[in-house]
Amino acid sequence: MISKDAPDFSIVDKDGKKVSLADYKGKVLVIDFWATWCGPCVQSFPGMQAAVDKYKDDKDVAFLFVNTWQREKNYMDVVDKFLTKKGYTFDVAFDEMKDQAKAMTTAYEVKGIPHKVIIDKQGKIRFESSGSSPEISLIVAELDAKIELAKKG
């Protein structure tokens, strides 16, 4: 477990609404940085959906899937079609794609994706990890353990 301040962010979700770190104050926030072209990201999604489903009624936990490093000019449409086709119910927001200096991946020092960050209720990063497994039960168990520890602060 680590403890460092989570950088603030302001990005746009798939409905065009601004999303920031302050919106999640008082909740444990799981951020998943991903792209549609990223094989390991896509492989982890059934497990991530299972984790989202497990915590859907827990008012103290939120998930934010930050689409980043997408190469297409119409990346919002590409992402929307991908999520619809696969039936994922993720809360998705879009990183700054043009100016890496302003990107959330830069602020969070993301070097590769998938990259997960778990932030506690006080806005401290408690866990970070890169890579993933295609094993649904392993993803859910790992996130469950980290979320429950982050809830305790």
PDB file of C-alpha atoms in Angstrom:
ATOM      1  CA  MET A   1       0.000   0.000   0.000  1.00  0.00           C
ATOM      2  CA  ILE A   2       1.259   3.432  -0.881  1.00  0.00           C
ATOM      3  CA  SER A   3       0.089   6.889   0.118  1.00  0.00           C
ATOM      4  CA  LYS A   4       0.544   9.794  -2.247  1.00  0.00           C
ATOM      5  CA  ASP A   5      -1.718  12.628  -3.305  1.00  0.00           C
ATOM      6  CA  ALA A   6      -3.791  11.852  -6.377  1.00  0.00           C
ATOM      7  CA  PRO A   7      -3.300  14.505  -9.052  1.00  0.00           C
ATOM      8  CA  ASP A   8      -6.451  16.442  -9.833  1.00  0.00           C
ATOM      9  CA  PHE A   9      -7.923  15.953 -13.273  1.00  0.00           C
ATOM     10  CA  SER A  10     -10.660  17.392 -15.414  1.00  0.00           C
ATOM     11  CA  ILE A  11     -11.699  15.302 -18.398  1.00  0.00           C
ATOM     12  CA  VAL A  12     -14.879  14.735 -20.384  1.00  0.00           C
ATOM     13  CA  ASP A  13     -17.041  11.633 -20.070  1.00  0.00           C
ATOM     14  CA  LYS A  14     -18.800   9.890 -22.932  1.00  0.00           C
ATOM     15  CA  ASP A  15     -21.856  12.110 -22.440  1.00  0.00           C
ATOM     16  CA  GLY A  16     -19.747  15.284 -22.794  1.00  0.00           C
ATOM     17  CA  LYS A  17     -19.875  16.099 -19.064  1.00  0.00           C
ATOM     18  CA  LYS A  18     -16.736  17.226 -17.222  1.00  0.00           C
ATOM     19  CA  VAL A  19     -15.434  14.764 -14.656  1.00  0.00           C
ATOM     20  CA  SER A  20     -12.866  15.639 -11.985  1.00  0.00           C
ATOM     21  CA  LEU A  21     -11.251  14.058  -8.948  1.00  0.00           C
ATOM     22  CA  ALA A  22     -13.447  16.219  -6.698  1.00  0.00           C
ATOM     23  CA  ASP A  23     -16.533  14.431  -8.063  1.00  0.00           C
ATOM     24  CA  TYR A  24     -15.358  11.289  -6.251  1.00  0.00           C
ATOM     25  CA  LYS A  25     -14.467  12.829  -2.891  1.00  0.00           C
ATOM     26  CA  GLY A  26     -15.509  10.522  -0.065  1.00  0.00           C
ATOM     27  CA  LYS A  27     -15.437   7.429  -2.296  1.00  0.00           C
ATOM     28  CA  VAL A  28     -12.843   4.826  -3.147  1.00  0.00           C
ATOM     29  CA  LEU A  29     -12.146   5.407  -6.835  1.00  0.00           C
ATOM     30  CA  VAL A  30     -10.808   2.725  -9.153  1.00  0.00           C
ATOM     31  CA  ILE A  31      -9.352   4.264 -12.321  1.00  0.00           C
ATOM     32  CA  ASP A  32      -8.578   2.005 -15.271  1.00  0.00           C
ATOM     33  CA  PHE A  33      -6.522   3.554 -18.094  1.00  0.00           C
ATOM     34  CA  TRP A  34      -7.170   1.691 -21.353  1.00  0.00           C
ATOM     35  CA  ALA A  35      -7.561   1.797 -25.151  1.00  0.00           C
ATOM     36  CA  THR A  36      -9.616  -0.288 -27.595  1.00  0.00           C
ATOM     37  CA  TRP A  37      -6.451  -1.441 -29.421  1.00  0.00           C
ATOM     38  CA  CYS A  38      -4.818  -2.700 -26.197  1.00  0.00           C
ATOM     39  CA  GLY A  39      -5.131  -6.502 -26.071  1.00  0.00           C
ATOM     40  CA  PRO A  40      -4.456  -6.860 -22.328  1.00  0.00           C
ATOM     41  CA  CYS A  41      -6.965  -4.057 -21.616  1.00  0.00           C
ATOM     42  CA  VAL A  42      -9.688  -5.805 -23.598  1.00  0.00           C
ATOM     43  CA  GLN A  43      -8.821  -9.193 -22.031  1.00  0.00           C
ATOM     44  CA  SER A  44      -9.288  -7.711 -18.558  1.00  0.00           C
ATOM     45  CA  PHE A  45     -12.722  -6.228 -19.289  1.00  0.00           C
ATOM     46  CA  PRO A  46     -14.872  -9.267 -18.380  1.00  0.00           C
ATOM     47  CA  GLY A  47     -13.176  -9.238 -14.960  1.00  0.00           C
ATOM     48  CA  MET A  48     -13.514  -5.483 -14.677  1.00  0.00           C
ATOM     49  CA  GLN A  49     -17.222  -5.736 -15.544  1.00  0.00           C
ATOM     50  CA  ALA A  50     -17.605  -8.383 -12.826  1.00  0.00           C
ATOM     51  CA  ALA A  51     -15.952  -6.013 -10.321  1.00  0.00           C
ATOM     52  CA  VAL A  52     -18.164  -3.106 -11.433  1.00  0.00           C
ATOM     53  CA  ASP A  53     -21.212  -5.362 -11.015  1.00  0.00           C
ATOM     54  CA  LYS A  54     -20.072  -6.478  -7.559  1.00  0.00           C
ATOM     55  CA  TYR A  55     -19.750  -2.893  -6.325  1.00  0.00           C
ATOM     56  CA  LYS A  56     -22.674  -1.326  -8.220  1.00  0.00           C
ATOM     57  CA  ASP A  57     -24.735  -0.897  -5.023  1.00  0.00           C
ATOM     58  CA  ASP A  58     -21.806   0.227  -2.853  1.00  0.00           C
ATOM     59  CA  LYS A  59     -22.114   4.010  -2.539  1.00  0.00           C
ATOM     60  CA  ASP A  60     -18.528   4.197  -1.227  1.00  0.00           C
ATOM     61  CA  VAL A  61     -16.922   2.812  -4.408  1.00  0.00           C
ATOM     62  CA  ALA A  62     -16.751   4.192  -7.948  1.00  0.00           C
ATOM     63  CA  PHE A  63     -15.047   3.064 -11.141  1.00  0.00           C
ATOM     64  CA  LEU A  64     -13.780   5.357 -13.899  1.00  0.00           C
ATOM     65  CA  PHE A  65     -12.480   3.928 -17.154  1.00  0.00           C
ATOM     66  CA  VAL A  66     -10.183   6.488 -18.769  1.00  0.00           C
ATOM     67  CA  ASN A  67      -9.754   5.899 -22.480  1.00  0.00           C
ATOM     68  CA  THR A  68      -6.312   7.096 -23.528  1.00  0.00           C
ATOM     69  CA  TRP A  69      -3.784   6.935 -26.347  1.00  0.00           C
ATOM     70  CA  GLN A  70      -6.584   6.188 -28.805  1.00  0.00           C
ATOM     71  CA  ARG A  71      -5.255   6.724 -32.336  1.00  0.00           C
ATOM     72  CA  GLU A  72      -8.428   7.388 -34.327  1.00  0.00           C
ATOM     73  CA  LYS A  73      -9.659  10.936 -34.956  1.00  0.00           C
ATOM     74  CA  ASN A  74     -13.201   9.762 -34.179  1.00  0.00           C
ATOM     75  CA  TYR A  75     -12.054   7.942 -31.020  1.00  0.00           C
ATOM     76  CA  MET A  76     -15.245   8.776 -29.095  1.00  0.00           C
ATOM     77  CA  ASP A  77     -17.339   6.965 -31.707  1.00  0.00           C
ATOM     78  CA  VAL A  78     -14.871   4.058 -31.806  1.00  0.00           C
ATOM     79  CA  VAL A  79     -15.084   3.682 -28.025  1.00  0.00           C
ATOM     80  CA  ASP A  80     -18.878   3.992 -27.952  1.00  0.00           C
ATOM     81  CA  LYS A  81     -19.286   1.298 -30.633  1.00  0.00           C
ATOM     82  CA  PHE A  82     -16.798  -0.972 -28.841  1.00  0.00           C
ATOM     83  CA  LEU A  83     -18.591  -0.684 -25.474  1.00  0.00           C
ATOM     84  CA  THR A  84     -22.037  -1.134 -27.046  1.00  0.00           C
ATOM     85  CA  LYS A  85     -20.955  -4.189 -29.043  1.00  0.00           C
ATOM     86  CA  LYS A  86     -19.425  -5.840 -25.970  1.00  0.00           C
ATOM     87  CA  GLY A  87     -22.215  -4.796 -23.571  1.00  0.00           C
ATOM     88  CA  TYR A  88     -19.936  -3.150 -20.999  1.00  0.00           C
ATOM     89  CA  THR A  89     -21.559  -0.714 -18.579  1.00  0.00           C
ATOM     90  CA  PHE A  90     -18.421   1.227 -17.675  1.00  0.00           C
ATOM     91  CA  ASP A  91     -18.333   4.904 -16.727  1.00  0.00           C
ATOM     92  CA  VAL A  92     -15.944   6.082 -19.435  1.00  0.00           C
ATOM     93  CA  ALA A  93     -14.128   9.382 -19.756  1.00  0.00           C
ATOM     94  CA  PHE A  94     -11.577  10.494 -22.317  1.00  0.00           C
ATOM     95  CA  ASP A  95      -8.022  11.564 -21.619  1.00  0.00           C
ATOM     96  CA  GLU A  96      -6.462  14.504 -23.432  1.00  0.00           C
ATOM     97  CA  MET A  97      -5.377  12.913 -26.707  1.00  0.00           C
ATOM     98  CA  LYS A  98      -3.602  15.783 -28.478  1.00  0.00           C
ATOM     99  CA  ASP A  99      -1.468  17.467 -25.817  1.00  0.00           C
ATOM    100  CA  GLN A 100       0.356  14.872 -23.684  1.00  0.00           C
ATOM    101  CA  ALA A 101       1.495  17.601 -21.273  1.00  0.00           C
ATOM    102  CA  LYS A 102      -2.176  18.027 -20.293  1.00  0.00           C
ATOM    103  CA  ALA A 103      -2.996  14.310 -20.305  1.00  0.00           C
ATOM    104  CA  MET A 104      -4.144  12.478 -17.214  1.00  0.00           C
ATOM    105  CA  THR A 105      -1.685   9.700 -18.094  1.00  0.00           C
ATOM    106  CA  THR A 106       1.136  12.221 -17.738  1.00  0.00           C
ATOM    107  CA  ALA A 107      -0.111  13.476 -14.363  1.00  0.00           C
ATOM    108  CA  TYR A 108      -0.483   9.887 -13.119  1.00  0.00           C
ATOM    109  CA  GLU A 109       2.856   8.809 -14.634  1.00  0.00           C
ATOM    110  CA  VAL A 110       1.272   6.006 -16.662  1.00  0.00           C
ATOM    111  CA  LYS A 111       3.916   4.205 -18.717  1.00  0.00           C
ATOM    112  CA  GLY A 112       1.773   1.411 -20.137  1.00  0.00           C
ATOM    113  CA  ILE A 113      -1.807   0.220 -20.224  1.00  0.00           C
ATOM    114  CA  PRO A 114      -3.867  -1.273 -18.766  1.00  0.00           C
ATOM    115  CA  HIS A 115      -2.955   0.723 -15.687  1.00  0.00           C
ATOM    116  CA  LYS A 116      -5.110   0.750 -12.583  1.00  0.00           C
ATOM    117  CA  VAL A 117      -5.040   3.303  -9.789  1.00  0.00           C
ATOM    118  CA  ILE A 118      -7.015   2.983  -6.572  1.00  0.00           C
ATOM    119  CA  ILE A 119      -7.622   6.212  -4.665  1.00  0.00           C
ATOM    120  CA  ASP A 120      -8.984   6.255  -1.118  1.00  0.00           C
ATOM    121  CA  LYS A 121     -11.754   8.472   0.251  1.00  0.00           C
ATOM    122  CA  GLN A 122      -9.247  11.169   1.219  1.00  0.00           C
ATOM    123  CA  GLY A 123      -7.797  11.484  -2.289  1.00  0.00           C
ATOM    124  CA  LYS A 124      -4.645   9.441  -1.687  1.00  0.00           C
ATOM    125  CA  ILE A 125      -3.385   6.914  -4.218  1.00  0.00           C
ATOM    126  CA  ARG A 126      -3.202   3.619  -2.337  1.00  0.00           C
ATOM    127  CA  PHE A 127      -2.484   1.156  -5.146  1.00  0.00           C
ATOM    128  CA  GLU A 128      -1.145   1.276  -8.695  1.00  0.00           C
ATOM    129  CA  SER A 129      -0.604  -1.595 -11.076  1.00  0.00           C
ATOM    130  CA  SER A 130       0.079  -2.142 -14.755  1.00  0.00           C
ATOM    131  CA  GLY A 131      -0.928  -5.138 -16.805  1.00  0.00           C
ATOM    132  CA  SER A 132      -3.747  -7.518 -16.072  1.00  0.00           C
ATOM    133  CA  SER A 133      -4.966 -11.064 -16.200  1.00  0.00           C
ATOM    134  CA  PRO A 134      -7.755 -12.480 -18.332  1.00  0.00           C
ATOM    135  CA  GLU A 135      -8.933 -14.477 -15.284  1.00  0.00           C
ATOM    136  CA  ILE A 136     -12.196 -12.954 -14.060  1.00  0.00           C
ATOM    137  CA  SER A 137     -11.975 -14.364 -10.531  1.00  0.00           C
ATOM    138  CA  LEU A 138      -8.389 -13.148 -10.077  1.00  0.00           C
ATOM    139  CA  ILE A 139      -9.261  -9.607 -11.200  1.00  0.00           C
ATOM    140  CA  VAL A 140     -12.266  -9.438  -8.880  1.00  0.00           C
ATOM    141  CA  ALA A 141     -10.344 -10.900  -5.915  1.00  0.00           C
ATOM    142  CA  GLU A 142      -7.419  -8.507  -6.380  1.00  0.00           C
ATOM    143  CA  LEU A 143      -9.638  -5.444  -6.745  1.00  0.00           C
ATOM    144  CA  ASP A 144     -11.803  -6.561  -3.830  1.00  0.00           C
ATOM    145  CA  ALA A 145      -8.791  -6.822  -1.508  1.00  0.00           C
ATOM    146  CA  LYS A 146      -7.392  -3.456  -2.611  1.00  0.00           C
ATOM    147  CA  ILE A 147     -10.763  -1.674  -2.436  1.00  0.00           C
ATOM    148  CA  GLU A 148     -11.435  -2.971   1.073  1.00  0.00           C
ATOM    149  CA  LEU A 149      -7.973  -1.846   2.245  1.00  0.00           C
ATOM    150  CA  ALA A 150      -8.463   1.556   0.613  1.00  0.00           C
ATOM    151  CA  LYS A 151     -11.802   1.932   2.398  1.00  0.00           C
ATOM    152  CA  LYS A 152      -9.926   1.692   5.698  1.00  0.00           C
ATOM    153  CA  GLY A 153      -7.497   4.408   4.582  1.00  0.00           C
TER     154      GLY A 153
END
